Amino acid sequence: MEQPAISDYGFLSDCRSGALVSRDGSVDWWCPDRFDGSAVFARLLGPDAGHFQLGPVGAGGAGHRVERAYHPDTLVLRTVHHTPEGSVAVTDALAAEVGARAHELGMNSPGVLIRVVEGLSGRVRMGLDFVPRPEHGLLTPYLYDQPDGSVLATAGPVALVLGARGLPLRAGRDSVRQEFEVSAGQVVGFHLAYGGTYGEPPVRVDPLTTLAETIQAWEAYRETHTYPGRYPELVRPSATVLTGLTYARSGAVAAALTTSLPEKLGGDRNYDYRYSWLRDFAMTMRALWVAACPHEASRLFAWVTRSIGRIGDEPVPVVFGLEGERDLTEHVCPHMPGYGGSLPVRVGNDAWRQRQLDVPGEVLAAVWRLRDYLGDTFDEELREMVLGLTEQVACTWHLPDRGMWETREDERHYLSSKVLCWTAMDRAVLLADRLGAQADPRRWAVIRDEIRDTVLREGWNERIGAFTGAFGSAELDASALFLPITHFLPATDPRMRSTIAVVERELGTEDGLVRRWNTDPAGFLLCSFWLVECLAMTGQRRRAAELFERVAGHANDVGLFSEQVDLGTGAQLGNTPQALSHIGLINAAWRLTDPNWY
């Protein structure tokens, strides 16, 4: 079987877990307990690691055509298969709790995958292939027929029940493989429920009723959100994706649904992105504030303060688990061949051990953005966090680190890290009147100005005519586009104008993509949207809008972005759906609406 392209997958979410379903109807990724948990279907990373196929027999042959789309403002995916024998629709969703509405979405998700087959015309023979393989493919379950016509699969800590409305199922040795026919007007609903072998049993639901409830839950959620800016037809779906990547129990936003999808096919830059990065925090907050509502932003903020805890001498980690876990020790899955043979397959992310000097700047920028919502006087927990982060930057800003792109090579004095150290000190000075007697804005201002002078002196390369990626380096880095977004320098400053032009000329491509550096083989979507923002801030709004539309055109057919785009083939690369890519779209759209947005 030929492996589907990354862009072939649609995204399902219940705001606790997420699944990927291919155009031909195969669920090839699902971690049912939580986003960063263990997968029961992982064929995305290995052909024997489990899947749940549901589609026309012989799909992909002559005369087979697929159309798919989300129900508006939901992550309920409807795929229509047109075959020579007739047409059939398969609607897929991860179930919401019965009665859940608006901000209740995901708080008590039942852990049920719903798949509803509807005959549209003719008579189509359908194939079901249910091959569960818990623990990322390490376990082969026992399967048992149940009196009600469902099948129980159990192995290790996992129990799964697959049932169908009006269609008895029969267990094979380690899978369920059946065929059935669907005529026009006929509906067959499947539900796959997850539970624990030793805990709560899987929940039995009616698939049709639950599907209708899930659609209503998503629609009610989006009705509470408004977006008054440009490109609402792109912003609203991206906001829905961000909601789908939000772990509702804590408010944390997962960077992506997947692990180990490669930045380059056959390469080894394959990392686990199913966690929440503090570096992304300020950008995420901006996007949530623009396209969602203060409720999501405030819950995310509360998660950050609890996750960081009391600040000591050790650097604050850049990444946490979705409930605030620190230790994300990375290990390799040697039994999995990886997507497209890209090894290793990793679970966990050792970036939590790295020194990342930009983290406090992202957090304090978010505090500043939320200052009016947080009140004139901060509570003790918030005050201690802001003071602790500020003093940590004051003591460490001069040190090298691993940089925004989390290199696993030697530490360096990265430009973006120093700029975000300046951001931390600048926002602390502005927030000083809310921080009590321990605030020291005069000393902080001196340090802030020292950082600024150092960046302007050491980060600028006169020969190239641009700010470069690290002090003393001649290597361009698209992270320099972040300077005007943080308000370190206005985009109209001559040095910034020159940097923007050089980055666009040397790192940009004809189709609007921007690479992170000269040797990067792929366009990085977030950086591409940063260029849109920079052009808008320099007054080039028409060019910025044209670029925005070209970059947005790299989404797949249901509006999803991964992390990068291959420059030769246009194929999506990296973990998907990627929160930062959708965040970049939302923030760029609002910048085109209001170029002076702070």
Coordinates of C-alpha atoms in Angstrom, one line a residue:
M1 CA 0.0 0.0 0.0
E2 CA 1.3 3.4 -0.9
Q3 CA 1.6 5.7 2.1
P4 CA -0.8 8.7 1.9
A5 CA 0.7 12.2 1.7
I6 CA 0.6 14.2 4.9
S7 CA -1.9 16.6 3.2
D8 CA -4.2 13.6 2.6
Y9 CA -5.3 13.6 6.2
G10 CA -8.2 15.3 7.9
F11 CA -8.2 16.2 11.5
L12 CA -10.8 15.0 14.1
S13 CA -10.8 16.2 17.7
D14 CA -12.9 16.0 20.9
C15 CA -10.6 18.5 22.7
R16 CA -9.0 15.7 24.6
S17 CA -7.7 13.5 21.8
G18 CA -7.3 13.8 18.1
A19 CA -7.4 11.4 15.1
L20 CA -6.2 11.6 11.5
V21 CA -8.3 10.1 8.7
S22 CA -7.0 9.7 5.2
R23 CA -8.9 10.6 1.9
D24 CA -9.5 6.8 1.4
G25 CA -11.2 6.5 4.8
S26 CA -8.4 5.1 7.0
V27 CA -7.9 6.3 10.6
D28 CA -4.2 6.0 10.8
W29 CA -3.6 8.0 14.0
W30 CA -5.6 8.1 17.3
C31 CA -4.3 8.5 20.8
P32 CA -7.7 8.2 22.5
D33 CA -6.8 9.0 26.1
R34 CA -5.2 12.4 25.4
F35 CA -3.2 14.1 22.6
D36 CA 0.2 13.2 24.0
G37 CA -0.9 9.7 25.0
S38 CA -0.3 6.3 23.5
A39 CA -1.8 5.5 20.0
V40 CA -4.1 2.6 19.3
F41 CA -3.8 3.4 15.5
A42 CA -0.4 4.5 14.3
R43 CA -0.1 3.3 10.7
L44 CA 1.0 6.9 10.0
L45 CA 4.4 5.8 11.3
G46 CA 4.4 2.1 10.4
P47 CA 2.3 -0.2 8.3
D48 CA 1.7 -2.7 11.1
A49 CA 0.9 -0.2 13.8
G50 CA -2.9 -0.2 13.5
H51 CA -5.6 1.4 11.5
F52 CA -9.4 1.6 11.0
Q53 CA -10.3 1.6 7.3
L54 CA -13.9 2.3 6.2
G55 CA -14.5 3.0 2.5
P56 CA -15.6 1.5 -0.9
V57 CA -14.1 -1.8 -1.8
G58 CA -11.5 -1.1 -4.4
A59 CA -11.2 2.5 -3.5
G60 CA -8.6 4.4 -5.6
G61 CA -9.3 2.5 -8.8
A62 CA -10.7 3.9 -12.1
G63 CA -13.8 6.0 -11.7
H64 CA -13.3 6.6 -7.9
R65 CA -13.4 10.3 -6.9
V66 CA -13.3 11.8 -3.5
E67 CA -14.8 15.1 -2.2
R68 CA -14.6 16.1 1.5
A69 CA -15.3 19.0 3.7
Y70 CA -16.0 19.9 7.3
H71 CA -19.4 20.7 8.5
P72 CA -19.1 24.5 8.9
D73 CA -17.3 25.6 12.1
T74 CA -16.8 22.0 13.2
L75 CA -14.2 19.3 13.1
V76 CA -16.8 16.8 11.8
L77 CA -15.5 15.6 8.5
R78 CA -17.8 14.4 5.6
T79 CA -16.1 12.5 2.8
V80 CA -18.1 11.6 -0.3
H81 CA -16.9 8.7 -2.4
H82 CA -18.1 8.6 -6.0
T83 CA -17.7 5.2 -7.6
P84 CA -18.9 3.6 -10.8
E85 CA -21.5 1.8 -8.8
G86 CA -22.8 4.8 -6.9
S87 CA -21.9 7.4 -4.3
V88 CA -21.6 7.1 -0.5
A89 CA -20.7 9.6 2.3
V90 CA -18.7 8.7 5.4
T91 CA -19.0 11.3 8.2
D92 CA -16.3 11.0 10.9
A93 CA -16.1 12.7 14.3
L94 CA -14.7 12.3 17.8
A95 CA -17.8 12.4 20.0
A96 CA -18.6 15.3 22.3
E97 CA -20.3 14.6 25.6
V98 CA -24.1 14.5 25.3
G99 CA -25.5 17.9 26.0
A100 CA -22.1 19.7 25.9
R101 CA -22.3 23.2 24.5
A102 CA -20.0 26.1 24.0
H103 CA -17.1 26.0 26.4
E104 CA -18.1 22.6 27.8
L105 CA -16.7 21.1 24.6
G106 CA -14.1 18.5 25.6
M107 CA -14.3 18.8 29.3
N108 CA -15.8 15.3 29.7
S109 CA -15.3 13.7 26.2
P110 CA -16.4 10.1 26.2
G111 CA -13.5 8.8 24.1
V112 CA -15.7 7.6 21.2
L113 CA -14.9 7.7 17.4
I114 CA -18.1 8.0 15.4
R115 CA -18.3 6.9 11.7
V116 CA -21.6 7.1 9.8
V117 CA -22.0 5.7 6.3
E118 CA -24.8 7.1 4.2
G119 CA -25.8 5.8 0.7
L120 CA -26.4 8.6 -1.7
S121 CA -26.9 6.8 -5.0
G122 CA -26.7 3.4 -6.6
R123 CA -25.4 0.5 -4.5
V124 CA -21.9 0.6 -3.1
R125 CA -20.0 -2.3 -1.6
M126 CA -18.1 -1.0 1.5
G127 CA -15.1 -2.6 3.3
L128 CA -14.4 -2.3 7.0
D129 CA -10.9 -3.1 8.3
F130 CA -10.4 -2.7 12.0
V131 CA -6.9 -3.4 13.2
P132 CA -6.2 -2.0 16.6
R133 CA -2.6 -2.0 17.8
P134 CA -2.3 -0.2 21.2
E135 CA 0.9 1.4 22.6
H136 CA 2.1 2.7 19.2
G137 CA 1.8 -0.8 17.6
L138 CA 3.6 -2.8 20.4
L139 CA 0.4 -4.7 21.5
T140 CA -1.8 -7.1 19.5
P141 CA -5.1 -7.4 21.3
Y142 CA -7.5 -10.2 21.9
L143 CA -10.8 -9.8 20.1
Y144 CA -14.1 -11.1 21.5
D145 CA -17.6 -11.2 19.9
Q146 CA -20.2 -9.6 22.2
P147 CA -23.9 -10.6 22.6
D148 CA -25.1 -7.3 21.1
G149 CA -23.1 -7.8 17.8
S150 CA -20.2 -5.6 18.9
V151 CA -16.5 -6.6 19.2
L152 CA -14.4 -6.1 22.3
A153 CA -10.6 -5.6 21.8
T154 CA -8.4 -5.7 24.8
A155 CA -4.6 -5.6 25.4
G156 CA -2.6 -4.2 28.3
P157 CA -4.4 -1.2 29.8
V158 CA -6.6 -0.6 26.7
A159 CA -10.1 -1.8 26.0
L160 CA -11.9 -0.9 22.8
V161 CA -15.5 -1.7 21.7
L162 CA -16.5 -1.5 18.1
G163 CA -20.2 -1.6 17.4
A164 CA -22.5 -0.9 14.4
R165 CA -26.1 0.1 14.2
G166 CA -27.9 -2.6 12.2
L167 CA -24.8 -4.5 11.3
P168 CA -23.5 -7.5 13.4
L169 CA -19.8 -7.6 13.6
R170 CA -17.6 -10.7 13.9
A171 CA -14.1 -10.8 15.4
G172 CA -11.2 -12.3 13.6
R173 CA -8.1 -13.5 15.4
D174 CA -6.6 -10.0 15.7
S175 CA -8.9 -7.8 13.5
V176 CA -12.4 -7.3 12.2
R177 CA -12.6 -7.4 8.4
Q178 CA -16.1 -7.3 6.8
E179 CA -17.8 -6.1 3.7
F180 CA -21.4 -4.8 3.4
E181 CA -23.5 -3.0 0.8
V182 CA -25.1 0.4 1.1
S183 CA -28.0 1.6 -1.1
A184 CA -29.3 5.1 -1.7
G185 CA -31.0 6.3 1.5
Q186 CA -29.5 3.6 3.7
V187 CA -27.5 4.7 6.8
V188 CA -25.1 2.5 8.9
G189 CA -23.5 4.0 12.0
F190 CA -20.3 2.8 13.7
H191 CA -19.0 3.7 17.1
L192 CA -15.6 2.8 18.5
A193 CA -15.4 3.4 22.3
Y194 CA -12.2 3.6 24.3
G195 CA -11.9 2.6 27.9
G196 CA -9.5 1.0 30.4
T197 CA -9.0 -2.6 31.0
Y198 CA -8.9 -2.0 34.7
G199 CA -10.8 1.3 34.9
E200 CA -13.9 2.8 33.4
P201 CA -15.4 0.6 30.6
P202 CA -15.9 2.0 27.1
V203 CA -19.1 4.1 26.8
R204 CA -21.8 2.7 24.5
V205 CA -23.5 5.3 22.4
D206 CA -25.9 5.6 19.5
P207 CA -23.7 6.8 16.6
L208 CA -26.4 8.8 14.8
T209 CA -27.7 10.6 17.9
T210 CA -24.1 11.2 19.1
L211 CA -23.0 12.6 15.7
A212 CA -25.9 15.1 15.8
E213 CA -25.0 16.1 19.3
T214 CA -21.4 16.6 18.4
I215 CA -22.2 18.8 15.4
Q216 CA -24.4 20.9 17.7
A217 CA -21.7 21.2 20.3
W218 CA -19.2 22.5 17.8
E219 CA -21.7 24.9 16.2
A220 CA -22.7 26.3 19.7
Y221 CA -19.0 26.8 20.5
R222 CA -18.3 28.8 17.4
E223 CA -21.4 30.9 17.8
T224 CA -19.8 32.4 21.0
H225 CA -16.9 33.7 18.9
T226 CA -16.7 36.6 16.5
Y227 CA -14.0 37.8 14.1
P228 CA -14.5 41.2 12.5
G229 CA -11.4 41.3 10.4
R230 CA -10.3 40.4 6.9
Y231 CA -10.3 36.8 5.5
P232 CA -12.9 35.4 7.9
E233 CA -13.3 32.4 5.6
L234 CA -9.7 31.4 6.4
V235 CA -9.5 32.7 10.0
R236 CA -12.6 30.9 11.4
P237 CA -11.4 27.4 10.2
S238 CA -7.9 28.1 11.6
A239 CA -9.5 29.1 14.9
T240 CA -11.5 25.9 14.9
V241 CA -8.2 23.9 14.4
L242 CA -6.7 25.7 17.4
T243 CA -9.7 24.9 19.4
G244 CA -9.3 21.3 18.3
L245 CA -5.7 21.3 19.5
T246 CA -6.7 22.6 22.9
Y247 CA -6.7 20.1 25.7
A248 CA -9.9 21.2 27.4
R249 CA -9.2 19.9 30.8
S250 CA -6.2 22.3 31.3
G251 CA -6.5 24.9 28.5
A252 CA -3.0 23.9 27.1
V253 CA -2.7 24.1 23.3
A254 CA -0.8 21.2 21.7
A255 CA 1.8 22.3 19.1
A256 CA 0.6 19.5 16.8
L257 CA -1.4 16.3 16.9
T258 CA 1.5 14.0 15.8
T259 CA 5.0 12.9 16.5
S260 CA 7.9 12.2 14.1
L261 CA 6.4 13.4 10.8
P262 CA 9.7 14.5 9.1
E263 CA 10.8 18.0 8.2
K264 CA 12.6 16.2 5.3
L265 CA 11.7 12.8 3.9
G266 CA 14.3 10.3 4.9
G267 CA 15.8 12.8 7.4
D268 CA 16.2 12.5 11.1
R269 CA 14.6 15.9 12.2
N270 CA 11.5 14.0 13.4
Y271 CA 10.3 15.3 16.8
D272 CA 7.3 14.8 19.1
Y273 CA 5.1 17.9 18.9
R274 CA 2.2 16.7 21.0
Y275 CA 3.0 19.0 23.9
S276 CA 2.6 22.7 24.7
W277 CA 5.5 25.2 24.1
L278 CA 5.9 28.4 26.2
R279 CA 7.7 29.9 23.2
D280 CA 4.5 29.8 21.3
F281 CA 2.6 31.3 24.1
A282 CA 2.5 35.0 23.1
M283 CA 1.7 34.2 19.5
T284 CA -1.0 31.7 20.6
M285 CA -2.5 34.3 22.9
R286 CA -2.6 36.9 20.1
A287 CA -4.4 34.4 17.8
L288 CA -6.9 33.3 20.5
W289 CA -7.6 36.9 21.4
V290 CA -8.3 37.8 17.8
A291 CA -10.2 34.8 16.6
A292 CA -11.6 33.1 19.7
C293 CA -12.4 34.8 22.9
P294 CA -11.0 35.8 26.3
H295 CA -12.2 32.5 27.9
E296 CA -9.7 30.4 25.9
A297 CA -6.9 32.9 26.4
S298 CA -7.5 33.1 30.2
R299 CA -7.5 29.3 30.6
L300 CA -4.3 29.0 28.7
F301 CA -2.8 31.7 30.9
A302 CA -3.9 29.9 34.0
W303 CA -2.3 26.7 32.7
V304 CA 1.0 28.5 32.2
T305 CA 1.2 29.9 35.7
R306 CA 0.4 26.6 37.3
S307 CA 2.9 24.7 35.0
I308 CA 5.8 27.0 35.7
G309 CA 5.3 27.0 39.5
R310 CA 7.7 28.7 41.8
I311 CA 10.7 29.9 39.9
G312 CA 14.2 29.0 41.2
D313 CA 17.7 29.1 39.6
E314 CA 17.0 26.5 36.9
P315 CA 15.8 27.8 33.6
V316 CA 12.1 27.6 33.0
P317 CA 11.5 24.7 30.5
V318 CA 10.3 25.7 27.0
V319 CA 7.8 22.8 26.8
F320 CA 5.4 21.0 29.1
G321 CA 3.0 18.2 29.0
L322 CA -0.6 19.1 28.6
E323 CA -1.3 18.9 32.3
G324 CA 1.9 20.7 33.2
E325 CA 4.3 17.8 33.3
R326 CA 8.0 18.8 33.1
D327 CA 9.8 15.5 32.5
L328 CA 9.2 14.7 28.8
T329 CA 12.2 12.4 28.5
E330 CA 12.6 11.3 24.9
H331 CA 12.9 7.8 23.7
V332 CA 13.0 6.1 20.3
C333 CA 10.5 3.5 19.0
P334 CA 12.8 1.0 17.2
H335 CA 9.9 -1.2 16.1
M336 CA 8.5 1.6 13.8
P337 CA 10.0 2.4 10.4
G338 CA 8.7 6.0 10.4
Y339 CA 6.8 8.0 7.9
G340 CA 8.4 7.5 4.5
G341 CA 11.3 5.7 6.2
S342 CA 12.2 8.8 8.2
L343 CA 13.9 7.6 11.4
P344 CA 14.0 7.8 14.3
V345 CA 10.4 7.7 15.6
R346 CA 10.4 9.6 18.9
V347 CA 8.1 9.8 21.9
G348 CA 8.9 12.6 24.3
N349 CA 10.9 15.7 23.6
D350 CA 14.3 16.5 25.1
A351 CA 13.9 20.2 24.4
W352 CA 12.5 20.4 28.0
R353 CA 16.1 20.1 29.1
Q354 CA 17.5 22.9 27.0
R355 CA 18.3 26.4 28.0
Q356 CA 15.9 28.6 26.1
L357 CA 16.4 32.3 27.0
D358 CA 13.4 33.5 25.0
V359 CA 10.8 31.7 27.2
P360 CA 10.3 34.5 29.8
G361 CA 9.9 37.1 27.0
E362 CA 7.0 35.2 25.5
V363 CA 5.3 34.8 28.8
L364 CA 5.7 38.4 29.9
A365 CA 4.6 39.6 26.4
A366 CA 1.4 37.6 27.0
V367 CA 0.9 39.1 30.5
W368 CA 1.3 42.6 29.0
R369 CA -1.3 41.8 26.3
L370 CA -3.7 40.5 29.0
R371 CA -2.9 43.3 31.5
D372 CA -6.4 44.9 31.5
Y373 CA -8.1 41.6 31.9
L374 CA -5.7 40.6 34.7
G375 CA -6.5 43.7 36.8
D376 CA -4.6 46.7 38.2
T377 CA -3.1 44.6 41.0
F378 CA -1.9 41.1 40.3
D379 CA -2.5 38.2 42.7
E380 CA 0.4 36.7 44.6
E381 CA 0.9 33.8 42.2
L382 CA 1.0 35.9 39.1
R383 CA 3.2 38.6 40.7
E384 CA 5.7 36.0 41.8
M385 CA 5.9 34.5 38.4
V386 CA 6.4 37.8 36.7
L387 CA 9.1 38.9 39.2
G388 CA 10.8 35.5 39.0
L389 CA 11.0 35.5 35.2
T390 CA 12.2 39.1 35.1
E391 CA 15.0 38.4 37.6
Q392 CA 16.0 35.2 35.8
V393 CA 16.4 37.2 32.5
A394 CA 18.3 39.9 34.3
C395 CA 20.8 37.3 35.5
T396 CA 21.1 35.1 32.4
W397 CA 20.5 37.2 29.2
H398 CA 24.2 37.3 28.4
L399 CA 24.5 33.5 28.2
P400 CA 24.3 31.4 25.0
D401 CA 21.3 29.1 24.4
R402 CA 19.8 26.7 21.9
G403 CA 17.7 29.3 20.1
M404 CA 14.2 29.5 18.7
W405 CA 14.7 26.5 16.5
E406 CA 15.9 24.3 19.3
T407 CA 19.2 23.2 17.7
R408 CA 20.8 20.1 19.2
E409 CA 24.2 21.5 18.4
D410 CA 26.3 23.9 20.5
E411 CA 24.7 26.8 22.3
R412 CA 25.1 30.2 20.6
H413 CA 24.1 33.8 21.1
Y414 CA 21.0 33.7 19.0
L415 CA 19.4 37.0 17.9
S416 CA 15.8 36.0 18.6
S417 CA 16.7 34.9 22.1
K418 CA 18.3 38.2 22.9
V419 CA 15.4 40.2 21.5
L420 CA 12.9 38.2 23.6
C421 CA 15.2 38.9 26.7
W422 CA 14.7 42.6 25.8
T423 CA 11.0 41.9 25.5
A424 CA 10.9 40.4 29.0
M425 CA 12.6 43.4 30.5
D426 CA 10.6 45.9 28.6
R427 CA 7.3 44.4 29.5
A428 CA 8.4 44.1 33.1
V429 CA 9.1 47.8 33.3
L430 CA 5.7 48.5 31.8
L431 CA 4.0 46.2 34.4
A432 CA 6.0 47.4 37.4
D433 CA 3.1 49.3 39.0
R434 CA 1.2 46.1 39.3
L435 CA 4.0 44.1 40.9
G436 CA 4.3 45.5 44.4
A437 CA 7.3 46.6 46.4
Q438 CA 9.7 44.1 44.9
A439 CA 9.5 45.7 41.5
D440 CA 12.7 47.4 40.4
P441 CA 11.8 49.2 37.1
R442 CA 14.9 51.5 37.1
R443 CA 17.3 48.6 37.3
W444 CA 15.3 46.6 34.8
A445 CA 15.3 49.5 32.4
V446 CA 19.1 49.7 32.5
I447 CA 19.3 46.0 31.7
R448 CA 16.7 46.4 29.0
D449 CA 18.7 49.2 27.3
E450 CA 21.9 47.2 27.6
I451 CA 20.3 44.2 25.8
R452 CA 19.0 46.5 23.1
D453 CA 22.4 48.1 22.5
T454 CA 24.0 44.7 22.4
V455 CA 21.5 43.4 19.8
L456 CA 21.9 46.4 17.6
R457 CA 25.7 46.2 17.8
E458 CA 26.3 42.5 17.6
G459 CA 23.2 41.3 15.7
W460 CA 23.5 43.6 12.7
N461 CA 25.8 42.6 9.8
E462 CA 26.8 45.6 7.7
R463 CA 28.1 43.6 4.8
I464 CA 24.9 41.7 4.4
G465 CA 22.7 44.6 5.3
A466 CA 20.6 42.5 7.7
F467 CA 20.2 41.2 11.2
T468 CA 21.4 37.7 11.1
G469 CA 20.6 34.6 13.1
A470 CA 23.3 34.8 15.7
F471 CA 25.8 37.3 17.0
G472 CA 28.8 37.5 14.7
S473 CA 27.2 35.3 12.1
A474 CA 26.8 35.9 8.4
E475 CA 24.0 33.4 8.2
L476 CA 20.5 34.7 7.5
D477 CA 17.6 33.5 9.6
A478 CA 14.0 34.2 9.1
S479 CA 13.6 34.7 12.9
A480 CA 14.9 38.2 12.3
L481 CA 11.4 39.0 10.9
F482 CA 10.1 38.7 14.5
L483 CA 11.8 41.9 15.6
P484 CA 9.0 44.3 14.5
I485 CA 6.4 41.9 15.7
T486 CA 7.8 42.2 19.3
H487 CA 8.2 46.0 18.7
F488 CA 11.9 45.8 19.3
L489 CA 12.3 47.9 16.1
P490 CA 9.6 49.4 13.9
A491 CA 9.3 47.7 10.5
T492 CA 10.0 51.1 9.0
D493 CA 13.4 51.4 10.6
P494 CA 16.0 51.5 7.8
R495 CA 17.8 48.4 9.3
M496 CA 14.5 46.5 9.4
R497 CA 13.5 47.5 6.0
S498 CA 16.8 46.2 4.7
T499 CA 16.5 43.0 6.7
I500 CA 13.0 42.3 5.4
A501 CA 14.2 42.9 1.8
V502 CA 17.2 40.7 2.2
V503 CA 15.2 37.9 3.9
E504 CA 12.6 38.0 1.2
R505 CA 15.2 38.0 -1.6
E506 CA 17.5 35.3 -0.2
L507 CA 15.1 33.1 1.8
G508 CA 11.8 33.7 0.0
T509 CA 10.5 31.7 -2.9
E510 CA 8.3 32.4 -5.9
D511 CA 5.2 30.8 -4.3
G512 CA 5.4 33.0 -1.2
L513 CA 7.2 30.6 1.1
V514 CA 10.1 31.6 3.4
R515 CA 12.8 29.2 4.5
R516 CA 14.3 29.6 8.0
W517 CA 17.8 29.6 6.7
N518 CA 19.8 29.3 3.4
T519 CA 20.2 25.5 3.6
D520 CA 16.6 24.8 4.7
P521 CA 15.0 22.6 1.9
A522 CA 11.5 23.6 2.8
G523 CA 9.4 26.7 3.3
F524 CA 8.4 27.3 6.9
L525 CA 4.8 28.5 7.0
L526 CA 5.0 30.5 10.2
C527 CA 8.0 32.5 8.9
S528 CA 6.0 33.1 5.6
F529 CA 3.2 34.6 7.6
W530 CA 5.7 36.7 9.5
L531 CA 6.9 38.2 6.2
V532 CA 3.2 39.1 5.5
E533 CA 3.0 41.0 8.8
C534 CA 6.3 42.8 8.2
L535 CA 5.2 43.9 4.7
A536 CA 1.9 45.2 6.1
M537 CA 3.8 47.1 8.9
T538 CA 6.0 48.8 6.3
G539 CA 2.8 50.1 4.4
Q540 CA 3.0 47.5 1.6
R541 CA -0.5 46.3 2.3
R542 CA -1.3 45.2 -1.3
R543 CA 1.9 43.1 -1.6
A544 CA 1.3 41.7 1.9
A545 CA -2.2 40.6 0.9
E546 CA -1.1 39.0 -2.3
L547 CA 1.6 37.1 -0.3
F548 CA -0.9 36.1 2.3
E549 CA -3.2 34.6 -0.3
R550 CA -0.3 32.6 -1.9
V551 CA 0.9 31.2 1.4
A552 CA -2.7 30.4 2.6
G553 CA -3.1 28.5 -0.7
H554 CA -0.7 25.8 0.6
A555 CA -3.4 24.5 2.9
N556 CA -4.8 21.1 2.0
D557 CA -8.3 20.6 0.6
V558 CA -9.9 20.9 4.1
G559 CA -7.9 23.9 5.2
L560 CA -5.2 22.2 7.3
F561 CA -1.5 23.1 7.5
S562 CA 1.4 21.1 8.6
E563 CA 4.7 22.8 9.6
Q564 CA 6.5 23.1 6.3
V565 CA 6.1 22.8 2.5
D566 CA 8.6 21.0 0.2
L567 CA 10.0 23.5 -2.3
G568 CA 10.3 21.0 -5.1
T569 CA 7.0 19.1 -4.9
G570 CA 4.7 21.4 -2.8
A571 CA 4.1 18.5 -0.4
Q572 CA 3.4 19.3 3.2
L573 CA 6.1 18.2 5.6
G574 CA 6.3 18.0 9.4
N575 CA 3.8 17.3 12.1
T576 CA 0.2 18.1 11.4
P577 CA -2.0 19.9 11.9
Q578 CA 0.6 22.4 13.1
A579 CA -0.7 25.0 15.6
L580 CA 1.9 27.6 14.7
S581 CA 1.0 27.6 11.0
H582 CA -2.6 28.3 11.8
I583 CA -1.6 30.9 14.4
G584 CA 0.6 32.6 11.8
L585 CA -2.4 32.8 9.4
I586 CA -4.7 34.3 12.0
N587 CA -2.2 36.9 13.2
A588 CA -1.3 37.8 9.6
A589 CA -4.9 38.2 8.7
W590 CA -5.5 40.6 11.6
R591 CA -2.3 42.5 10.7
L592 CA -3.7 43.1 7.3
T593 CA -6.9 44.3 9.0
D594 CA -5.0 46.6 11.5
P595 CA -1.3 47.2 10.6
N596 CA -0.7 49.1 13.8
W597 CA -1.9 46.3 16.0
Y598 CA 0.3 46.0 19.1

